[in-house]
């Protein structure tokens, strides 16, 4: 089993101690389930190892875009970690969860004037500023409120992580951030320092997602710390914070590598201490922004099988009652997933089938070429593993399909944390 919270007993797949078949019986399908203990452990792993590696000022920020619901933000608050947000909608979610916004960092390569005003009215802790235009927009809004807004500057350190093009963000020609190589990072630093209502606190980078290169954060830190020291020399400004972004990869399949995040963070810590000593600067307060690696393996999606189609001599299809509307990741990136017929775990998987959704789109595939038991039939339960990240948050209402419920499984209790959408919900905006 690729995650610790999975088990097989008899014919059934268990997740977080629950029989998956029973969860479907109780809550219907499709259904997202979340393992609360796993979420907490993942948050604690970062908080603990970062403090050990970088010092007690260090802290993780949960990248809420991976799965942005109040229930997870409440856990982030309880575990005393920060969050990052990318829109007014994500800020509103954090507010509803009672999350203290002073510990929130506002990202995005294109914050609208409305977003900027909304975030500032609610006294967001930090803006992570993408470009020079945004410095001006923030200065203007902060001046009108008579406040000094803390910011970090998002820079592109010119690093190419070996991951999918669509999730690679640290290269010079990225749409995100200001490049160190072109001199624009220095320009924007000088611009920010010249502003009365902007308090520059440090720098940020994020080089990519689903990354397994073990030296990726070391390379990012190397480039960023050099820049930090260079700015101190040229402008006298010494950055107190350095945010190294998110991106640790998770295992979707047995063939994916295992990355020991704790060990890796400790290695980055050693490097950062050594490099700072070399440069003669104090170790800045380090931030990291894990999204996927906090929530992915805490999530699972359950479906009920409908049509099973055997096209003799060609291919087989197992259709489920959800699809690209609740998990668009295969359609978007060709992402791999591990898929089981969760009520037939003991049967031999002698048939190969594409597990597909119910949408009017040939690309509506959850996963092609899945090994399933020959007996797979209408009413069976399909479990797709590791769906905690970028599933619910990327879900849509294509074909006017309502979005599934989310159930949080605690150690002893469980509850619906996002209720299943109704047809009324779908029609609410139609006038
Ligand atoms: C997406 C993103 C993250 C989180 O990335 P994961 O791969 O989910 O860990 C962190 N920071 C920024 C700026 C991002 O865009």
Coordinates of C-alpha atoms and ligand atoms in Angstrom, one line a residue:
X1 CA 0.0 0.0 0.0
X2 CA 1.4 3.4 -1.0
X3 CA 0.1 5.2 2.1
X4 CA 0.2 4.2 5.8
X5 CA -3.5 4.9 6.3
X6 CA -4.6 2.1 4.0
X7 CA -5.3 -1.5 4.8
X8 CA -7.0 -4.6 3.4
X9 CA -9.2 -6.8 5.5
X10 CA -11.1 -9.6 3.7
X11 CA -12.4 -8.3 0.5
X12 CA -12.4 -4.7 1.6
X13 CA -10.1 -1.7 1.4
X14 CA -9.9 0.3 4.7
X15 CA -8.9 3.9 4.9
X16 CA -8.2 5.6 8.2
X17 CA -9.6 2.6 9.9
X18 CA -12.9 2.7 8.0
X19 CA -14.3 0.2 5.6
X20 CA -14.6 2.2 2.4
X21 CA -17.8 0.4 1.3
X22 CA -19.5 1.5 4.5
X23 CA -18.4 5.1 3.9
X24 CA -20.2 5.0 0.5
X25 CA -23.3 3.4 2.1
X26 CA -23.4 6.2 4.7
X27 CA -22.5 9.3 2.7
X28 CA -23.2 8.3 -0.9
X29 CA -20.8 8.7 -3.9
X30 CA -18.8 10.1 -5.3
X31 CA -17.2 11.0 -2.0
X32 CA -14.0 12.7 -0.9
X33 CA -12.7 11.5 2.4
X34 CA -9.9 13.1 4.5
X35 CA -7.9 11.5 7.2
X36 CA -7.6 14.1 10.0
X37 CA -4.7 12.4 11.8
X38 CA -2.7 12.2 8.6
X39 CA -3.3 15.9 7.9
X40 CA -2.1 16.8 11.4
X41 CA 0.9 14.5 11.2
X42 CA 2.0 16.0 7.9
X43 CA 1.7 19.6 9.3
X44 CA 3.6 18.6 12.4
X45 CA 6.3 16.9 10.4
X46 CA 7.1 20.2 8.6
X47 CA 6.8 22.4 11.7
X48 CA 9.1 20.1 13.7
X49 CA 11.7 19.5 11.1
X50 CA 11.9 23.1 10.0
X51 CA 12.5 24.4 13.5
X52 CA 15.2 21.8 13.9
X53 CA 16.8 22.6 10.6
X54 CA 16.6 26.4 10.5
X55 CA 15.9 27.6 14.0
X56 CA 12.8 28.4 16.0
X57 CA 11.7 31.3 13.8
X58 CA 11.2 28.9 10.9
X59 CA 7.6 27.8 10.0
X60 CA 5.7 26.1 7.2
X61 CA 2.8 27.8 5.4
X62 CA 0.2 25.4 4.1
X63 CA -0.4 26.3 0.4
X64 CA -4.2 26.3 0.6
X65 CA -4.8 26.1 -3.1
X66 CA -4.0 22.3 -2.8
X67 CA -7.3 21.9 -0.9
X68 CA -9.0 25.0 0.3
X69 CA -11.8 24.3 2.8
X70 CA -12.5 25.7 6.2
X71 CA -12.0 22.3 7.9
X72 CA -8.3 22.1 6.8
X73 CA -7.7 25.8 7.6
X74 CA -9.0 25.1 11.1
X75 CA -6.5 22.4 11.5
X76 CA -3.7 24.7 10.3
X77 CA -4.8 27.2 12.9
X78 CA -4.8 24.5 15.7
X79 CA -1.4 23.3 14.5
X80 CA -0.1 26.9 14.6
X81 CA 1.3 26.9 11.0
X82 CA 0.8 29.7 8.5
X83 CA -1.1 29.5 5.2
X84 CA -0.7 31.0 1.8
X85 CA -3.7 32.2 -0.2
X86 CA -4.1 33.2 -3.8
X87 CA -7.5 34.9 -4.1
X88 CA -10.2 36.7 -2.2
X89 CA -12.1 33.4 -2.2
X90 CA -9.3 31.7 -0.4
X91 CA -9.0 34.6 2.1
X92 CA -12.7 34.4 2.7
X93 CA -12.3 30.7 3.5
X94 CA -9.5 31.4 6.0
X95 CA -11.7 34.1 7.6
X96 CA -14.6 31.7 7.9
X97 CA -12.3 29.2 9.6
X98 CA -11.2 31.8 12.1
X99 CA -7.7 31.6 10.8
X100 CA -5.6 34.6 12.0
X101 CA -4.8 36.4 8.8
X102 CA -1.6 37.9 10.2
X103 CA -0.1 34.5 9.5
X104 CA -1.3 34.4 5.9
X105 CA 0.8 35.2 2.8
X106 CA -1.0 36.4 -0.3
X107 CA 0.3 35.0 -3.6
X108 CA -0.7 35.3 -7.3
X109 CA 1.0 36.6 -10.4
X110 CA -2.0 38.9 -11.0
X111 CA -3.8 40.2 -7.9
X112 CA -6.7 42.4 -8.9
X113 CA -7.3 45.8 -7.3
X114 CA -10.3 44.3 -5.6
X115 CA -8.2 41.4 -4.2
X116 CA -5.6 43.8 -2.9
X117 CA -8.2 46.0 -1.2
X118 CA -10.0 43.0 0.2
X119 CA -6.8 41.5 1.6
X120 CA -5.7 44.7 3.1
X121 CA -9.0 45.5 4.7
X122 CA -8.8 42.2 6.5
X123 CA -5.2 43.0 7.5
X124 CA -3.5 40.1 5.8
X125 CA 0.0 39.5 7.2
X126 CA 2.0 39.6 4.0
X127 CA 1.7 40.1 0.3
X128 CA 4.1 38.1 -1.8
X129 CA 4.6 40.6 -4.6
X130 CA 5.1 39.3 -8.1
X131 CA 6.1 42.3 -10.1
X132 CA 6.8 46.1 -10.1
X133 CA 3.3 47.1 -11.0
X134 CA 2.0 45.3 -8.0
X135 CA 4.4 47.2 -5.7
X136 CA 2.8 50.4 -7.0
X137 CA -0.8 49.1 -6.5
X138 CA 0.0 48.0 -2.9
X139 CA 1.7 51.2 -2.1
X140 CA -1.4 53.1 -3.3
X141 CA -3.9 51.0 -1.3
X142 CA -1.7 51.0 1.8
X143 CA -1.3 54.7 1.7
X144 CA -5.1 55.2 1.4
X145 CA -5.6 53.1 4.5
X146 CA -2.7 54.8 6.3
X147 CA -0.9 51.5 7.0
X148 CA 2.5 50.0 6.2
X149 CA 2.0 46.7 4.4
X150 CA 4.5 43.9 4.9
X151 CA 5.7 42.2 1.7
X152 CA 8.0 39.5 0.3
X153 CA 9.2 39.7 -3.3
X154 CA 8.7 36.7 -5.4
X155 CA 11.9 36.1 -7.4
X156 CA 12.7 33.5 -10.1
X157 CA 16.1 32.0 -9.2
X158 CA 16.5 30.4 -12.7
X159 CA 16.2 26.8 -11.6
X160 CA 14.6 24.0 -13.6
X161 CA 13.2 21.3 -11.5
X162 CA 12.7 18.0 -13.3
X163 CA 8.9 17.9 -13.2
X164 CA 6.0 18.6 -15.6
X165 CA 6.3 21.8 -17.7
X166 CA 2.8 22.8 -16.4
X167 CA 4.0 22.9 -12.8
X168 CA 7.5 24.2 -13.3
X169 CA 7.7 27.8 -12.1
X170 CA 11.2 28.8 -11.2
X171 CA 12.7 29.3 -14.6
X172 CA 13.7 32.8 -15.9
X173 CA 10.9 32.8 -18.5
X174 CA 8.2 31.8 -16.0
X175 CA 5.0 33.9 -15.8
X176 CA 5.6 34.1 -12.0
X177 CA 8.0 36.4 -10.2
X178 CA 10.9 38.7 -11.2
X179 CA 14.0 37.1 -12.5
X180 CA 17.4 37.5 -10.7
X181 CA 19.3 36.9 -13.9
X182 CA 17.8 39.8 -15.8
X183 CA 18.4 42.4 -13.1
X184 CA 14.6 42.8 -12.5
X185 CA 14.9 41.3 -9.1
X186 CA 17.3 44.0 -8.0
X187 CA 15.1 46.7 -9.6
X188 CA 12.0 45.6 -7.8
X189 CA 13.9 45.4 -4.5
X190 CA 15.0 49.0 -4.9
X191 CA 11.5 50.0 -5.9
X192 CA 10.0 48.3 -2.8
X193 CA 12.6 49.9 -0.5
X194 CA 11.7 53.4 -1.9
X195 CA 8.1 53.1 -0.8
X196 CA 6.7 54.7 2.3
X197 CA 3.8 52.3 2.9
X198 CA 5.5 49.1 2.0
X199 CA 7.7 47.2 4.4
X200 CA 10.0 44.8 2.6
X201 CA 10.6 41.8 4.8
X202 CA 12.3 39.4 2.5
X203 CA 12.3 37.2 -0.6
X204 CA 10.3 34.3 -1.9
X205 CA 10.8 31.6 -4.6
X206 CA 8.9 28.5 -5.6
X207 CA 10.5 26.4 -8.3
X208 CA 7.9 23.8 -9.1
X209 CA 5.6 21.1 -7.9
X210 CA 5.7 17.3 -7.6
X211 CA 9.5 17.5 -7.4
X212 CA 11.7 14.6 -6.4
X213 CA 15.2 16.1 -7.0
X214 CA 16.7 15.9 -3.5
X215 CA 18.8 19.0 -4.0
X216 CA 16.0 21.3 -5.3
X217 CA 15.7 23.4 -2.1
X218 CA 19.5 23.5 -1.7
X219 CA 19.8 25.0 -5.1
X220 CA 17.0 27.4 -4.5
X221 CA 18.5 28.5 -1.2
X222 CA 21.9 28.8 -2.7
X223 CA 20.7 31.2 -5.3
X224 CA 18.4 33.2 -3.0
X225 CA 20.9 33.6 -0.2
X226 CA 23.5 34.9 -2.6
X227 CA 21.0 37.4 -3.8
X228 CA 20.1 38.3 -0.3
X229 CA 23.8 39.0 0.5
X230 CA 24.2 40.9 -2.7
X231 CA 21.3 43.2 -1.9
X232 CA 22.7 43.8 1.6
X233 CA 25.9 44.9 0.1
X234 CA 24.4 47.1 -2.7
X235 CA 21.4 48.6 -0.8
X236 CA 22.1 48.0 2.9
X237 CA 18.8 46.0 3.1
X238 CA 19.1 42.8 5.1
X239 CA 16.2 40.5 4.5
X240 CA 14.8 38.9 7.7
X241 CA 12.7 36.3 5.9
X242 CA 13.4 33.8 3.1
X243 CA 10.5 31.7 1.7
X244 CA 11.7 28.7 -0.3
X245 CA 8.3 27.7 -1.6
X246 CA 6.7 24.3 -1.8
X247 CA 6.9 21.4 -4.2
X248 CA 7.9 18.1 -2.5
X249 CA 6.5 15.2 -4.6
X250 CA 4.1 12.6 -3.3
X251 CA 3.7 9.0 -4.3
X252 CA 0.7 8.4 -6.5
X253 CA 1.9 5.0 -7.6
X254 CA 4.3 2.2 -6.3
X255 CA 6.8 3.3 -9.0
X256 CA 7.1 6.9 -7.7
X257 CA 10.2 7.5 -5.6
X258 CA 10.0 7.9 -1.9
X259 CA 11.3 11.2 -0.5
X260 CA 12.1 11.5 3.2
X261 CA 11.0 15.1 3.7
X262 CA 12.3 15.3 7.3
X263 CA 15.8 14.2 6.3
X264 CA 15.7 16.5 3.2
X265 CA 14.8 19.5 5.3
X266 CA 17.6 18.8 7.7
X267 CA 20.0 18.7 4.8
X268 CA 18.7 22.0 3.5
X269 CA 19.2 23.3 7.1
X270 CA 22.8 22.3 7.1
X271 CA 23.4 24.0 3.8
X272 CA 21.6 27.2 4.8
X273 CA 23.7 27.5 8.0
X274 CA 26.9 26.9 6.1
X275 CA 26.1 29.3 3.3
X276 CA 25.0 32.1 5.7
X277 CA 28.3 31.7 7.6
X278 CA 30.2 31.9 4.3
X279 CA 28.3 35.1 3.3
X280 CA 28.5 36.6 6.7
X281 CA 24.8 37.0 7.2
X282 CA 22.4 35.8 9.9
X283 CA 20.1 32.9 9.0
X284 CA 16.8 34.5 7.9
X285 CA 13.5 33.2 9.2
X286 CA 12.8 30.4 6.7
X287 CA 9.4 29.6 5.3
X288 CA 8.4 26.7 3.2
X289 CA 5.0 26.3 1.5
X290 CA 4.0 22.7 1.2
X291 CA 0.6 22.1 -0.4
X292 CA 0.4 18.7 -2.0
X293 CA 2.6 16.9 0.6
X294 CA 0.3 18.1 3.4
X295 CA -3.0 16.9 1.9
X296 CA -2.4 14.4 -0.9
X297 CA -2.0 11.2 1.1
X298 CA -4.7 12.3 3.6
X299 CA -7.3 12.0 0.8
X300 CA -9.1 9.3 -1.1
X301 CA -12.0 9.4 -3.5
X302 CA -14.7 6.8 -3.6
X303 CA -17.0 6.1 -6.6
X304 CA -19.7 3.6 -7.5
X305 CA -19.3 1.7 -10.7
X306 CA -22.0 2.1 -13.4
X307 CA -21.6 0.9 -17.0
X308 CA -18.9 -1.7 -17.6
X309 CA -18.2 -1.8 -21.4
X310 CA -16.1 -4.6 -23.0
X311 CA -15.3 -3.7 -26.6
X312 CA -14.1 -7.1 -27.8
X313 CA -10.7 -7.1 -29.4
X314 CA -10.2 -3.5 -28.3
X315 CA -10.5 -2.2 -24.8
X316 CA -12.6 -2.2 -21.6
X317 CA -14.2 0.7 -19.8
X318 CA -15.3 0.9 -16.2
X319 CA -17.4 4.0 -15.8
X320 CA -17.8 5.7 -12.4
X321 CA -20.4 8.3 -11.1
X322 CA -17.8 11.1 -11.0
X323 CA -14.9 12.0 -13.3
X324 CA -13.0 15.0 -14.5
X325 CA -15.4 17.2 -12.6
X326 CA -14.0 15.9 -9.3
X327 CA -10.6 14.9 -10.5
X328 CA -9.3 16.7 -13.6
X329 CA -5.7 15.8 -13.1
X330 CA -5.4 13.0 -15.6
X331 CA -7.1 15.2 -18.2
X332 CA -4.9 18.1 -17.4
X333 CA -1.4 16.6 -16.9
X334 CA -1.8 12.9 -17.5
X335 CA -1.3 12.3 -13.8
X336 CA -0.9 8.8 -12.6
X337 CA -3.2 7.4 -9.9
X338 CA -3.5 4.1 -8.0
X339 CA -7.0 2.7 -8.5
X340 CA -8.7 -0.2 -6.7
X341 CA -12.0 -2.0 -6.8
X342 CA -12.4 -1.5 -3.1
X343 CA -14.9 -4.2 -2.4
X344 CA -13.0 -6.9 -4.3
X345 CA -9.4 -6.6 -2.9
X346 CA -8.8 -10.3 -2.8
X347 CA -9.8 -11.1 -6.4
X348 CA -7.1 -11.4 -9.0
X349 CA -6.9 -8.4 -11.4
X350 CA -6.9 -10.1 -14.7
X351 CA -8.6 -7.5 -16.8
X352 CA -7.3 -4.1 -18.0
X353 CA -9.8 -1.2 -18.2
X354 CA -9.8 2.6 -18.5
X355 CA -11.6 4.0 -15.5
X356 CA -13.6 6.8 -16.9
X357 CA -16.1 9.4 -15.7
X358 CA -19.6 10.4 -16.7
X359 CA -18.8 13.6 -18.6
X360 CA -19.5 14.1 -22.3
X361 CA -15.8 14.2 -23.1
X362 CA -13.5 11.4 -24.4
X363 CA -10.7 12.9 -22.3
X364 CA -12.8 12.3 -19.1
X365 CA -10.5 9.7 -17.8
X366 CA -9.6 9.1 -14.2
X367 CA -6.9 6.6 -15.1
X368 CA -6.2 4.5 -18.2
X369 CA -5.1 0.8 -18.2
X370 CA -6.1 -0.1 -14.7
X371 CA -5.9 -3.7 -13.6
X372 CA -9.3 -4.8 -12.3
X373 CA -11.0 -8.1 -11.4
X374 CA -12.8 -9.7 -14.3
X375 CA -16.0 -9.7 -12.2
X376 CA -16.1 -5.9 -11.9
X377 CA -19.7 -4.8 -12.3
X378 CA -22.3 -2.1 -11.6
X379 CA -22.5 -1.3 -7.9
X380 CA -18.9 -2.1 -7.1
X381 CA -16.8 0.6 -5.3
X382 CA -13.9 2.3 -6.9
X383 CA -11.2 3.9 -4.7
X384 CA -8.7 6.4 -6.2
X385 CA -5.8 6.9 -3.8
X386 CA -3.9 10.1 -2.9
X387 CA -6.5 12.5 -4.1
X388 CA -6.3 15.0 -1.2
X389 CA -4.5 17.6 -3.2
X390 CA -5.7 19.4 -6.3
X391 CA -8.9 17.4 -6.6
X392 CA -11.6 19.2 -4.6
X393 CA -9.9 22.5 -5.2
X394 CA -9.9 21.9 -9.0
X395 CA -13.4 20.4 -9.2
X396 CA -15.9 21.9 -11.6
X397 CA -19.6 21.7 -12.4
X398 CA -19.0 20.7 -16.0
X399 CA -22.1 19.0 -17.4
X400 CA -23.8 20.6 -14.3
X401 CA -22.6 17.7 -12.2
X402 CA -22.8 18.7 -8.5
X403 CA -19.6 18.5 -6.5
X404 CA -19.2 15.6 -4.0
X405 CA -19.3 15.9 -0.3
X406 CA -16.1 15.9 1.8
X407 CA -16.0 13.8 5.0
X408 CA -13.3 14.3 7.6
X409 CA -12.4 11.1 9.4
X410 CA -11.1 11.8 12.9
X411 CA -9.6 9.3 15.3
X412 CA -12.9 8.5 16.9
X413 CA -15.5 10.6 15.2
X414 CA -16.2 11.7 11.6
X415 CA -18.2 14.5 10.0
X416 CA -19.2 16.0 6.8
X417 CA -17.1 19.1 6.4
X418 CA -18.3 20.1 2.9
X419 CA -21.8 19.0 2.1
X420 CA -22.7 17.5 -1.3
X421 CA -23.9 20.1 -3.8
X422 CA -27.5 20.0 -4.7
X423 CA -29.3 20.9 -7.9
X424 CA -30.4 24.1 -6.1
X425 CA -26.8 25.0 -5.4
X426 CA -26.1 24.6 -9.1
X427 CA -29.0 26.9 -10.1
X428 CA -28.4 29.5 -7.4
X429 CA -26.7 32.0 -9.7
X430 CA -29.0 31.6 -12.6
X431 CA -31.4 34.6 -12.9
Ligands
LIG1 C1 1.5 25.7 -5.7 C2 2.4 26.5 -4.9 C3 2.9 26.0 -3.7 C4 2.6 24.6 -3.2 O1 3.1 23.6 -4.1 P1 3.0 22.0 -3.7 O2 3.6 21.4 -4.9 O3 1.5 21.8 -3.6 O4 3.7 21.8 -2.5 C5 3.6 26.7 -2.8 N1 3.9 28.0 -3.2 C6 3.5 28.6 -4.3 C7 3.9 30.0 -4.6 C8 2.7 27.8 -5.2 O5 2.3 28.4 -6.3

